[in-house]
PDB file of C-alpha atoms in Angstrom:
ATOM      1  CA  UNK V 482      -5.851  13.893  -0.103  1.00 87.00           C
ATOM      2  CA  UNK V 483      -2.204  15.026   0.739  1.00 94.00           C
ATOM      3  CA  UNK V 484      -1.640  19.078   0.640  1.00 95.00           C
ATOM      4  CA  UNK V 485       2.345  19.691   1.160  1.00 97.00           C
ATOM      5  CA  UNK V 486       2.480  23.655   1.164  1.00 96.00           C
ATOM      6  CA  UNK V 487       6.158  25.323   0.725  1.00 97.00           C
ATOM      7  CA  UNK V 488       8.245  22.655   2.182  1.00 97.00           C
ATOM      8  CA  UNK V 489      11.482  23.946   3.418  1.00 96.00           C
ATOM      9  CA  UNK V 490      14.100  21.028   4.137  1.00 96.00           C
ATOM     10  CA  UNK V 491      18.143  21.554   5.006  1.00 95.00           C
ATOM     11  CA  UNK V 492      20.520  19.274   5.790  1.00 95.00           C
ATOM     12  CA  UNK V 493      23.195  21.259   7.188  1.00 93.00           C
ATOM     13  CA  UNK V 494      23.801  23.620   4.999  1.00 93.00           C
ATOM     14  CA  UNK V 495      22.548  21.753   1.804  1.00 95.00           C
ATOM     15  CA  UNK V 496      19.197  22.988   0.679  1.00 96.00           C
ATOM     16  CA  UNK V 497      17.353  20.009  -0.689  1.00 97.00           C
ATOM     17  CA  UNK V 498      13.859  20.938  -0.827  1.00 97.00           C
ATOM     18  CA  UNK V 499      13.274  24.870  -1.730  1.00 97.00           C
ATOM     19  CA  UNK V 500       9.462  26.118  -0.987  1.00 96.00           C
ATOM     20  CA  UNK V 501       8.184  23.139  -2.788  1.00 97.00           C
ATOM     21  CA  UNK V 502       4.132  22.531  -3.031  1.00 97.00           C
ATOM     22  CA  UNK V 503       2.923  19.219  -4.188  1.00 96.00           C
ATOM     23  CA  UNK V 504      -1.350  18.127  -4.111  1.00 95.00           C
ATOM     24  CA  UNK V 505      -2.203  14.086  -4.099  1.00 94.00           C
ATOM     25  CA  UNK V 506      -5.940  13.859  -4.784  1.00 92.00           C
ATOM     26  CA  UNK V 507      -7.263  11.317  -3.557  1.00 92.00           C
ATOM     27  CA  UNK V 508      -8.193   8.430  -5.197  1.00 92.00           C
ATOM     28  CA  UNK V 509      -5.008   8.629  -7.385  1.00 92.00           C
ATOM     29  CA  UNK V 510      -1.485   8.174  -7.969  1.00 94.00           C
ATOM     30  CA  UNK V 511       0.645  11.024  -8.063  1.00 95.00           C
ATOM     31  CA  UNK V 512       4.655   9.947  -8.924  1.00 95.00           C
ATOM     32  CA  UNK V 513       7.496  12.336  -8.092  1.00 96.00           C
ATOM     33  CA  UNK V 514      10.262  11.713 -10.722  1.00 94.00           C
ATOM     34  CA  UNK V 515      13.483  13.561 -11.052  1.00 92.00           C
ATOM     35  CA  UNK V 516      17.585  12.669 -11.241  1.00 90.00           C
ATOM     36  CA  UNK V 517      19.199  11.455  -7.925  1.00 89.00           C
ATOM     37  CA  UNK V 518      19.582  14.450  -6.096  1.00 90.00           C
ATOM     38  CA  UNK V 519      16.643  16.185  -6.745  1.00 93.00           C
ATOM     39  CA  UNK V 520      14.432  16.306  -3.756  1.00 94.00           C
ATOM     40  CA  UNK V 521      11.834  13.728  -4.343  1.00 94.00           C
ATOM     41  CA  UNK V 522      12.302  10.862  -1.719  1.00 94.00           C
ATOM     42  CA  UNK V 523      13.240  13.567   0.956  1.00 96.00           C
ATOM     43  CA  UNK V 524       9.528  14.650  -0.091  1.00 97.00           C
ATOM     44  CA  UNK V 525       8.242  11.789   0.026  1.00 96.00           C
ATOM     45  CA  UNK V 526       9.737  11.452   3.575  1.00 95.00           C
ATOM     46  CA  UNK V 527       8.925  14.529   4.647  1.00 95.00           C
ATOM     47  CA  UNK V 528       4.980  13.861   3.903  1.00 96.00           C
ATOM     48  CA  UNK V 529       5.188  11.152   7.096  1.00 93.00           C
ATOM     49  CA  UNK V 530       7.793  13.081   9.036  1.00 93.00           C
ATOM     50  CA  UNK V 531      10.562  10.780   8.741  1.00 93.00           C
ATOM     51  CA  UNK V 532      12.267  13.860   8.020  1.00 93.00           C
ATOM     52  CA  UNK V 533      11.190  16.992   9.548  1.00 92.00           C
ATOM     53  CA  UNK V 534      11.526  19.966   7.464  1.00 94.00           C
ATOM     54  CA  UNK V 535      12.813  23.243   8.667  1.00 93.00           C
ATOM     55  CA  UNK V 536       9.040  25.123   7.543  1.00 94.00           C
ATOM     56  CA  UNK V 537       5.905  24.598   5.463  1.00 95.00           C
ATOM     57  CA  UNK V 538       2.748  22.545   6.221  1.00 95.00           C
ATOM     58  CA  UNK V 539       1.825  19.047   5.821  1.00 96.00           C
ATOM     59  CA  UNK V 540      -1.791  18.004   5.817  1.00 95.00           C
ATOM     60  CA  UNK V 541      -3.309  14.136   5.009  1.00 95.00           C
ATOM     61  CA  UNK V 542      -7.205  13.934   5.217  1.00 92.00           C
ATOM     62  CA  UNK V 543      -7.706  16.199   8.842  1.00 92.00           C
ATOM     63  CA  UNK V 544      -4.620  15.642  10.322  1.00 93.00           C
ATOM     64  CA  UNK V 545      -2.174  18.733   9.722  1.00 92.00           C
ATOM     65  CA  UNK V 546       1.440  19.931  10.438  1.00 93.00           C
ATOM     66  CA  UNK V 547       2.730  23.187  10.215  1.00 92.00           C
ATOM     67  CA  UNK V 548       6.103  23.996  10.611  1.00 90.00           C
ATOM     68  CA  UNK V 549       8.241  27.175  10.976  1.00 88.00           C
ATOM     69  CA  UNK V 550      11.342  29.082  12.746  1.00 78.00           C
ATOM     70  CA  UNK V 551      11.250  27.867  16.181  1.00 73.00           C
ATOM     71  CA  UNK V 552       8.281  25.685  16.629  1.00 74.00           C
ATOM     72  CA  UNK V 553       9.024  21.861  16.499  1.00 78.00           C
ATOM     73  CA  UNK V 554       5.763  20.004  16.277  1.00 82.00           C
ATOM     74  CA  UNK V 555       4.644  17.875  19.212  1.00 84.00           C
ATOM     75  CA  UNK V 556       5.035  14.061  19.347  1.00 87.00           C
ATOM     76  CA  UNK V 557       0.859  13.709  19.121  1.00 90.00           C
ATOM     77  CA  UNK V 558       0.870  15.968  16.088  1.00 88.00           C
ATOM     78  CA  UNK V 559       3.538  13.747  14.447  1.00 89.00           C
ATOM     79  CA  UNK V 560       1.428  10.869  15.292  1.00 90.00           C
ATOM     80  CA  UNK V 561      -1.474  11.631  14.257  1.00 91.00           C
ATOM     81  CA  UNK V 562      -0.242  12.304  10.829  1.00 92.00           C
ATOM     82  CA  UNK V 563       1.875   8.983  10.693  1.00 91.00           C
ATOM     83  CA  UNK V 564      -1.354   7.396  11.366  1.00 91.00           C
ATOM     84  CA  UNK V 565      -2.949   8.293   7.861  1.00 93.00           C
ATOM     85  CA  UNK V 566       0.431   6.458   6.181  1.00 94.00           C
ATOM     86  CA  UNK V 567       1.606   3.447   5.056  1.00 94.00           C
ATOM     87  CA  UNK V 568       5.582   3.509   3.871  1.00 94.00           C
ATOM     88  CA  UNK V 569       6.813   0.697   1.621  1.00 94.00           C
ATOM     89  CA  UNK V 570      10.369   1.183   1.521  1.00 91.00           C
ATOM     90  CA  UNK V 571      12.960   0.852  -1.094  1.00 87.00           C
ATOM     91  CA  UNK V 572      14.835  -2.056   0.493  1.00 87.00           C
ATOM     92  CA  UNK V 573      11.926  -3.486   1.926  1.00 89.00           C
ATOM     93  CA  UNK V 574      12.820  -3.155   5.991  1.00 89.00           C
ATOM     94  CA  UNK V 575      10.834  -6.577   6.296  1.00 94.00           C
ATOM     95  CA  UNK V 576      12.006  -7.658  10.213  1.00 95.00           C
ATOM     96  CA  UNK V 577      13.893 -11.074   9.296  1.00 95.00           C
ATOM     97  CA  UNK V 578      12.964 -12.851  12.759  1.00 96.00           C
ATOM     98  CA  UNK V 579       9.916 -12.889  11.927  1.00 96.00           C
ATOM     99  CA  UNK V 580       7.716 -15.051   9.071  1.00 97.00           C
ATOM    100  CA  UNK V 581       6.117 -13.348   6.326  1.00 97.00           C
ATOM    101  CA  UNK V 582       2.251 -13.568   7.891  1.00 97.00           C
ATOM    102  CA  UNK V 583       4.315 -12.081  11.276  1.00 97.00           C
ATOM    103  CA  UNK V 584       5.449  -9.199   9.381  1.00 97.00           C
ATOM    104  CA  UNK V 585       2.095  -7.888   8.083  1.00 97.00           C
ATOM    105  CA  UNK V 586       0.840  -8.521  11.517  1.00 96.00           C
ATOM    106  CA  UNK V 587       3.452  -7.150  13.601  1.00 94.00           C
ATOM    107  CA  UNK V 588       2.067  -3.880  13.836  1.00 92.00           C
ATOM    108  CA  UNK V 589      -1.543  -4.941  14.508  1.00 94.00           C
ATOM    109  CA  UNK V 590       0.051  -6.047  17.595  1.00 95.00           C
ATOM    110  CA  UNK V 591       2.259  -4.136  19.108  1.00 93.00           C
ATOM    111  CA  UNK V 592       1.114  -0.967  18.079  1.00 88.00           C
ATOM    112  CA  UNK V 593      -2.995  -1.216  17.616  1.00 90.00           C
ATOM    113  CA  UNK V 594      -3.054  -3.655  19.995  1.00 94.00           C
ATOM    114  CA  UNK V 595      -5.181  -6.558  18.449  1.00 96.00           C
ATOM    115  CA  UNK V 596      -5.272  -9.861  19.332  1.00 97.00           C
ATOM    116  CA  UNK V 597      -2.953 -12.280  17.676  1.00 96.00           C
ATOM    117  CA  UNK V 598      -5.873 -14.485  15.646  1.00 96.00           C
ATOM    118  CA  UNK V 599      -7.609 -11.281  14.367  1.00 97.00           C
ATOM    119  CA  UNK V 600      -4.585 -10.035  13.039  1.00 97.00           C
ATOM    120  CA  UNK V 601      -3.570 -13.040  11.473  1.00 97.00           C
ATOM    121  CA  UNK V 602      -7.045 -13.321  10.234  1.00 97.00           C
ATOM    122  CA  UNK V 603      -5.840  -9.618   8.483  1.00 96.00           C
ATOM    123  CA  UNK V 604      -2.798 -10.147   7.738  1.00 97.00           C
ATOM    124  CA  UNK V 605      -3.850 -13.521   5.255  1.00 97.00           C
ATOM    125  CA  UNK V 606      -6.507 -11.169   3.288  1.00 96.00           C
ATOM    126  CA  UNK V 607      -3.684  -8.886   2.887  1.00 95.00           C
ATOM    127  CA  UNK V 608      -0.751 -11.299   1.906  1.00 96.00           C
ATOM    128  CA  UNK V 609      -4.264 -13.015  -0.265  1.00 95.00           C
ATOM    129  CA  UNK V 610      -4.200  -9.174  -1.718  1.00 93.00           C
ATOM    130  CA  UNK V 611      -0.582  -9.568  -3.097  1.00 94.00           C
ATOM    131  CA  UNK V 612      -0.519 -12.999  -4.307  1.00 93.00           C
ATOM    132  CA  UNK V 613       1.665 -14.282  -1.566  1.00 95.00           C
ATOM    133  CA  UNK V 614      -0.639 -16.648   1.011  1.00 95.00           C
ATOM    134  CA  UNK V 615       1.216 -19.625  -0.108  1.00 96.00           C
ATOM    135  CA  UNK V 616       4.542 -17.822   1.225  1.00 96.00           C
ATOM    136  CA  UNK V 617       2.989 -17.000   4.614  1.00 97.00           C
ATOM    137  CA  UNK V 618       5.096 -18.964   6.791  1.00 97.00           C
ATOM    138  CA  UNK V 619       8.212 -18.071   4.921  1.00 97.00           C
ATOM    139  CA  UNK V 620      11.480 -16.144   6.276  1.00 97.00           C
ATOM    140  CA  UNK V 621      12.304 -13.210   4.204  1.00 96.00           C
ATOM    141  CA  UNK V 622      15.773 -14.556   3.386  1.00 96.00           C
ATOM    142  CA  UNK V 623      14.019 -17.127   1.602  1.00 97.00           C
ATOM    143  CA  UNK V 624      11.895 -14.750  -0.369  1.00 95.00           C
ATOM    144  CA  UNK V 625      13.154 -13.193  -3.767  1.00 93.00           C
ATOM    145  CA  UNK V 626      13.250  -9.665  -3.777  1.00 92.00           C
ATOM    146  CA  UNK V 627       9.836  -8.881  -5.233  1.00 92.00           C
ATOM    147  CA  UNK V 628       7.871 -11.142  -3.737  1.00 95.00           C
ATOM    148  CA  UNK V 629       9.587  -9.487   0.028  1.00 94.00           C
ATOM    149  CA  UNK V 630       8.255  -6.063  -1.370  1.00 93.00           C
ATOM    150  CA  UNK V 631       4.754  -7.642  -1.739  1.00 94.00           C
ATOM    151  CA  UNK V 632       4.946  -8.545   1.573  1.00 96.00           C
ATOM    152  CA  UNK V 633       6.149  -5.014   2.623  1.00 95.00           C
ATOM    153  CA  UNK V 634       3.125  -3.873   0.588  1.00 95.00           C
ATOM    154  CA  UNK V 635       0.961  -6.117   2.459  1.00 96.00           C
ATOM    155  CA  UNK V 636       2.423  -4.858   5.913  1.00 95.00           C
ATOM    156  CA  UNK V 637       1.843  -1.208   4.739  1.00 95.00           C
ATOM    157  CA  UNK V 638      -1.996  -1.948   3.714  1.00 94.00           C
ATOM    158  CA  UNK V 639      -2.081  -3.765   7.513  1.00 94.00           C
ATOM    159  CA  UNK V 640      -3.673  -0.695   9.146  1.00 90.00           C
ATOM    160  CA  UNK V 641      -5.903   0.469   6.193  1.00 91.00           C
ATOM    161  CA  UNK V 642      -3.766   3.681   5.928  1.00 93.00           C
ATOM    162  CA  UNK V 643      -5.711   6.925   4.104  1.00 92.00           C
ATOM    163  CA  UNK V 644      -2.502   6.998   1.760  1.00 95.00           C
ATOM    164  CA  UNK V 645       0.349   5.160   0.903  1.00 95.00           C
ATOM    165  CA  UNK V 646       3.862   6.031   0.329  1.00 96.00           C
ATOM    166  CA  UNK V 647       6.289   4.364  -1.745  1.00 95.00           C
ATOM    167  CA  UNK V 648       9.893   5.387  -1.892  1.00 94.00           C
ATOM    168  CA  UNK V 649      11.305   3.606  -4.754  1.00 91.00           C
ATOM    169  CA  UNK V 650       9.576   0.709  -4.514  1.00 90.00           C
ATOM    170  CA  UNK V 651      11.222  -1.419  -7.059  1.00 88.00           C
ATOM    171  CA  UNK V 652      14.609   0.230  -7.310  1.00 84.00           C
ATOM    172  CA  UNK V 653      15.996  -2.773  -6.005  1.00 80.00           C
ATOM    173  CA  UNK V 654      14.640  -5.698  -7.967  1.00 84.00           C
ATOM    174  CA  UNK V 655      15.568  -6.320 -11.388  1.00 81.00           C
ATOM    175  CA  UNK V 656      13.393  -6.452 -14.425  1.00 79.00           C
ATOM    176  CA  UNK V 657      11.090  -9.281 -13.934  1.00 80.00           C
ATOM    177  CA  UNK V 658      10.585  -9.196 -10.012  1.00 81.00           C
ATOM    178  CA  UNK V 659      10.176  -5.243 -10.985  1.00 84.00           C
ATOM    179  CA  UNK V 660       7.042  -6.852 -13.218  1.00 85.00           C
ATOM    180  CA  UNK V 661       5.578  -8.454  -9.805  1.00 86.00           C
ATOM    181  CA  UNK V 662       5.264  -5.376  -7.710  1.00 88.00           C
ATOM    182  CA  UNK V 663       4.213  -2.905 -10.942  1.00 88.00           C
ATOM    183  CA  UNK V 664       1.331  -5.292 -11.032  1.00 89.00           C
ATOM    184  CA  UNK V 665       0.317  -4.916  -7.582  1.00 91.00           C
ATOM    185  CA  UNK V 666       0.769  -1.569  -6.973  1.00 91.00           C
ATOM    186  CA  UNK V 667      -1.410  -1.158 -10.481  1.00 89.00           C
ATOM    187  CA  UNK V 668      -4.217  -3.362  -8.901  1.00 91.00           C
ATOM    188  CA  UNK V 669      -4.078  -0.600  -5.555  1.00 91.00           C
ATOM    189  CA  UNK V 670      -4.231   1.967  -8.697  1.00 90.00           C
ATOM    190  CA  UNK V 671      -7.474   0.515 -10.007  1.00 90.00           C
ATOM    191  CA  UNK V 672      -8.610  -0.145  -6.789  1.00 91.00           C
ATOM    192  CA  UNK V 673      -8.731   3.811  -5.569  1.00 90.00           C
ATOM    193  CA  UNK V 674      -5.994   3.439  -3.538  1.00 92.00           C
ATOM    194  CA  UNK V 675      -4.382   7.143  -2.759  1.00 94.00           C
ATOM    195  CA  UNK V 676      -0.308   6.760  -3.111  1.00 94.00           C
ATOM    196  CA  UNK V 677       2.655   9.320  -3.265  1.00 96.00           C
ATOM    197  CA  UNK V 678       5.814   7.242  -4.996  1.00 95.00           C
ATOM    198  CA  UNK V 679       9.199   8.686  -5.452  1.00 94.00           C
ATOM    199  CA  UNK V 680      10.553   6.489  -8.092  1.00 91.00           C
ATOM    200  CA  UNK V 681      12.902   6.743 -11.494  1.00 84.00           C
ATOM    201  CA  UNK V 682      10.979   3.767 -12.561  1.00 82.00           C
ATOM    202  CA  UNK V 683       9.185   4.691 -15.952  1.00 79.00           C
ATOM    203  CA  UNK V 684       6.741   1.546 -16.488  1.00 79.00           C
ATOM    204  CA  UNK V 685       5.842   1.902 -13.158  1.00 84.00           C
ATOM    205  CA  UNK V 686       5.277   5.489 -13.199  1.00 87.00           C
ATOM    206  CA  UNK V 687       3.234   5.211 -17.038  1.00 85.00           C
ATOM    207  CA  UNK V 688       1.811   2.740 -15.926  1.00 85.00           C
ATOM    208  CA  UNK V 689      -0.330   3.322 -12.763  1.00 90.00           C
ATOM    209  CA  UNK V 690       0.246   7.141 -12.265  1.00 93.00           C
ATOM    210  CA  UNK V 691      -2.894   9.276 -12.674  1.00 94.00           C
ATOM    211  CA  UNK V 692      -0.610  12.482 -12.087  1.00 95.00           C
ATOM    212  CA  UNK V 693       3.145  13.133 -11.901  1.00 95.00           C
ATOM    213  CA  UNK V 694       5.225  15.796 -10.779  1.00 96.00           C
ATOM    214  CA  UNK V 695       9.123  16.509 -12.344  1.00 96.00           C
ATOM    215  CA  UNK V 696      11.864  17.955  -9.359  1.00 96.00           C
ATOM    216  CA  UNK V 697      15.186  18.920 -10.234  1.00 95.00           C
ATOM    217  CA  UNK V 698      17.408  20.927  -7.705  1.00 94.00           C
ATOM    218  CA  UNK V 699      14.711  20.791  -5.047  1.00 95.00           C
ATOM    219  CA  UNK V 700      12.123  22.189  -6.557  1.00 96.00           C
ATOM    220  CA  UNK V 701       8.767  21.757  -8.682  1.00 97.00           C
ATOM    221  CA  UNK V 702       9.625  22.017 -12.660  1.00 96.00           C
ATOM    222  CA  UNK V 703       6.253  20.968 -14.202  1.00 95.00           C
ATOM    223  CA  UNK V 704       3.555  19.087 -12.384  1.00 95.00           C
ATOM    224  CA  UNK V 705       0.227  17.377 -14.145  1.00 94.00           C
ATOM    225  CA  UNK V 706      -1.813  14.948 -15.857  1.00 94.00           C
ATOM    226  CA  UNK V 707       0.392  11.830 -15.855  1.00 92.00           C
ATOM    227  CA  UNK V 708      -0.236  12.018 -20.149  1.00 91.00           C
ATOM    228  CA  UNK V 709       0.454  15.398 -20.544  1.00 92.00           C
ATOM    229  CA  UNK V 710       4.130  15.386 -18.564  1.00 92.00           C
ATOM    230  CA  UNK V 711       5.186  12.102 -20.585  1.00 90.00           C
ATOM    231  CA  UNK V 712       3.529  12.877 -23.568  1.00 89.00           C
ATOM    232  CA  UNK V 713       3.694  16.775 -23.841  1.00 91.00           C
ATOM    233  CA  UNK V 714       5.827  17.973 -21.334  1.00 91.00           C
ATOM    234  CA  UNK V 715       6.260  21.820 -21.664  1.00 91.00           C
ATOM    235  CA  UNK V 716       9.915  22.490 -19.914  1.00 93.00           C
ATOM    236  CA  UNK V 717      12.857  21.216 -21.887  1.00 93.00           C
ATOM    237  CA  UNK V 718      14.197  19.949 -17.995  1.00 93.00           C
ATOM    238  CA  UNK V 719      11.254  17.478 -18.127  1.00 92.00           C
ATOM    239  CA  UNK V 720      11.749  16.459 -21.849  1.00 91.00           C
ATOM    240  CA  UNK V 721      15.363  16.086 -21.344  1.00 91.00           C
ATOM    241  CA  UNK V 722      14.745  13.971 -18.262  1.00 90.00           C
ATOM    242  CA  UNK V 723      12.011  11.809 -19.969  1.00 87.00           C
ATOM    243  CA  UNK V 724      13.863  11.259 -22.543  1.00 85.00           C
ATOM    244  CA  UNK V 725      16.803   9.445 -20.854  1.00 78.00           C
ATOM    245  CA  UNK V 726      14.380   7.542 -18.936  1.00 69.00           C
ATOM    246  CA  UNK V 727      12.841   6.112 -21.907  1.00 67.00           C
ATOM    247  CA  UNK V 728      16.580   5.177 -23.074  1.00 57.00           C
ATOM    248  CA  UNK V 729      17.575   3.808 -20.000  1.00 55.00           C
ATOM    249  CA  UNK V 730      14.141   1.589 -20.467  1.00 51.00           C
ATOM    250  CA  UNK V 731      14.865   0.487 -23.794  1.00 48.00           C
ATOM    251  CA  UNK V 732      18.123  -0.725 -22.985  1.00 45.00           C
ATOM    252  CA  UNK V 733      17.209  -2.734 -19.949  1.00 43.00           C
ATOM    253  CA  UNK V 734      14.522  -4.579 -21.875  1.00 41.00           C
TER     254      UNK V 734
END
């Protein structure tokens, strides 16, 4: 389970997150939708500390962070937390030296420190997981764009993270490869696997989210039952926003 109590986040003097409190049960999906702008992939950051906000506390399973006026939290703390996350990233970060099994394994390695045939040994199951073993020995440049964000998936899933955290994962494909990664990320879904996604993606978010949560301006506007916010949603800010989604959708198909 992810508890993020009152995060506070600046940049500068731009206040992007404002007290904001999100729960991820675990077991389940939760998406963060909202316009450009609003906060949610900052959040989303913020849960792993790839941004540190200014105050507020961050807890996954028993690891916590708290956070306020003149305490930075200590390199261990950070850790610790970072260890109970796996990130798949918008543009899929996938190291291009390196073959597709090498990326899944590549933190096995060099960070966990197992040997190079046990990881591999890992790393296949995983790449097995996304429907990519026949691309193993591949280079990313000669991967499409969804089947590189399966493989980011599977390097994510490498360490058997408590949660995983997806920041737009398929912003950057079109359409069909789109299809590829809804599909695994779904499987995950079905599978109990707990995830936090920032995305403006609405068949993704329909699709696998068990609970979603609406930002605009930095901060929480209606927050529930994955059903109830796209099928009832009480604030006309979530309607409104829902309902150019579903536009933008239509159009695309």
């Amino acid at each position: 389970m992810i508890e993020l109590q009152n995060i506070q986040k600046y940049f500068g003097e731009n206040h992007v997150l404002k007290g904001v409190s999100v729960t991820v049960p675990a077991g389940g999906v939760t998406a963060l939708i909202g316009a450009s702008g609003s906060g949610k992939s900052t959040l989303l950051r913020c849960t792993n500390m790839l941004e540190v906000p200014q105050s507020g506390t961050i807890q996954i399973g028993d690891a916590a962070v708290t956070l306020a006026a003149g305490r930075k939290p200590g390199r261990d703390e950070i850790l610790r937390l970072r260890r109970k996350t796996g990130m798949v990233f918008q543009n899929f970060q996938l190291f291009p030296h390196l073959t597709a099994v090498e990326n899944v394994m590549e933190g096995l390695v060099t960070v966990q420190g197992w040997p190079r045939e046990r990881a591999r040994a890992r790393a296949m199951e995983l790449l097995e997981k996304v429907g990519m073993t026949v691309k193993a020995e591949a280079w990313p440049a000669s991967l499409s764009g969804g089947q590189q964000q399966r493989v980011a998936i599977a390097r994510a899933l490498a360490t058997s993270p408590e949660v995983l955290l997806c920041d737009e994962p398929t912003s950057a494909l079109d359409p069909q490869l789109a299809g590829e990664v809804v599909e695994v990320l779904a499987q995950l879904a079905r599978e109990g696997t707990t995830m936090l996604m920032a995305t403006h993606d609405l068949r993704l978010a329909a699709s696998i989210a068990s609970n979603v949560v609406f930002l605009a301006n930095g901060e929480v506007v209606e927050a529930g039952e994955a059903r109830q916010v796209f099928g009832s949603p009480s604030d006309e800010r979530t309607r409104t926003f829902i309902s150019s989604l579903t536009a933008q959708y239509q159009t695309a198909l």
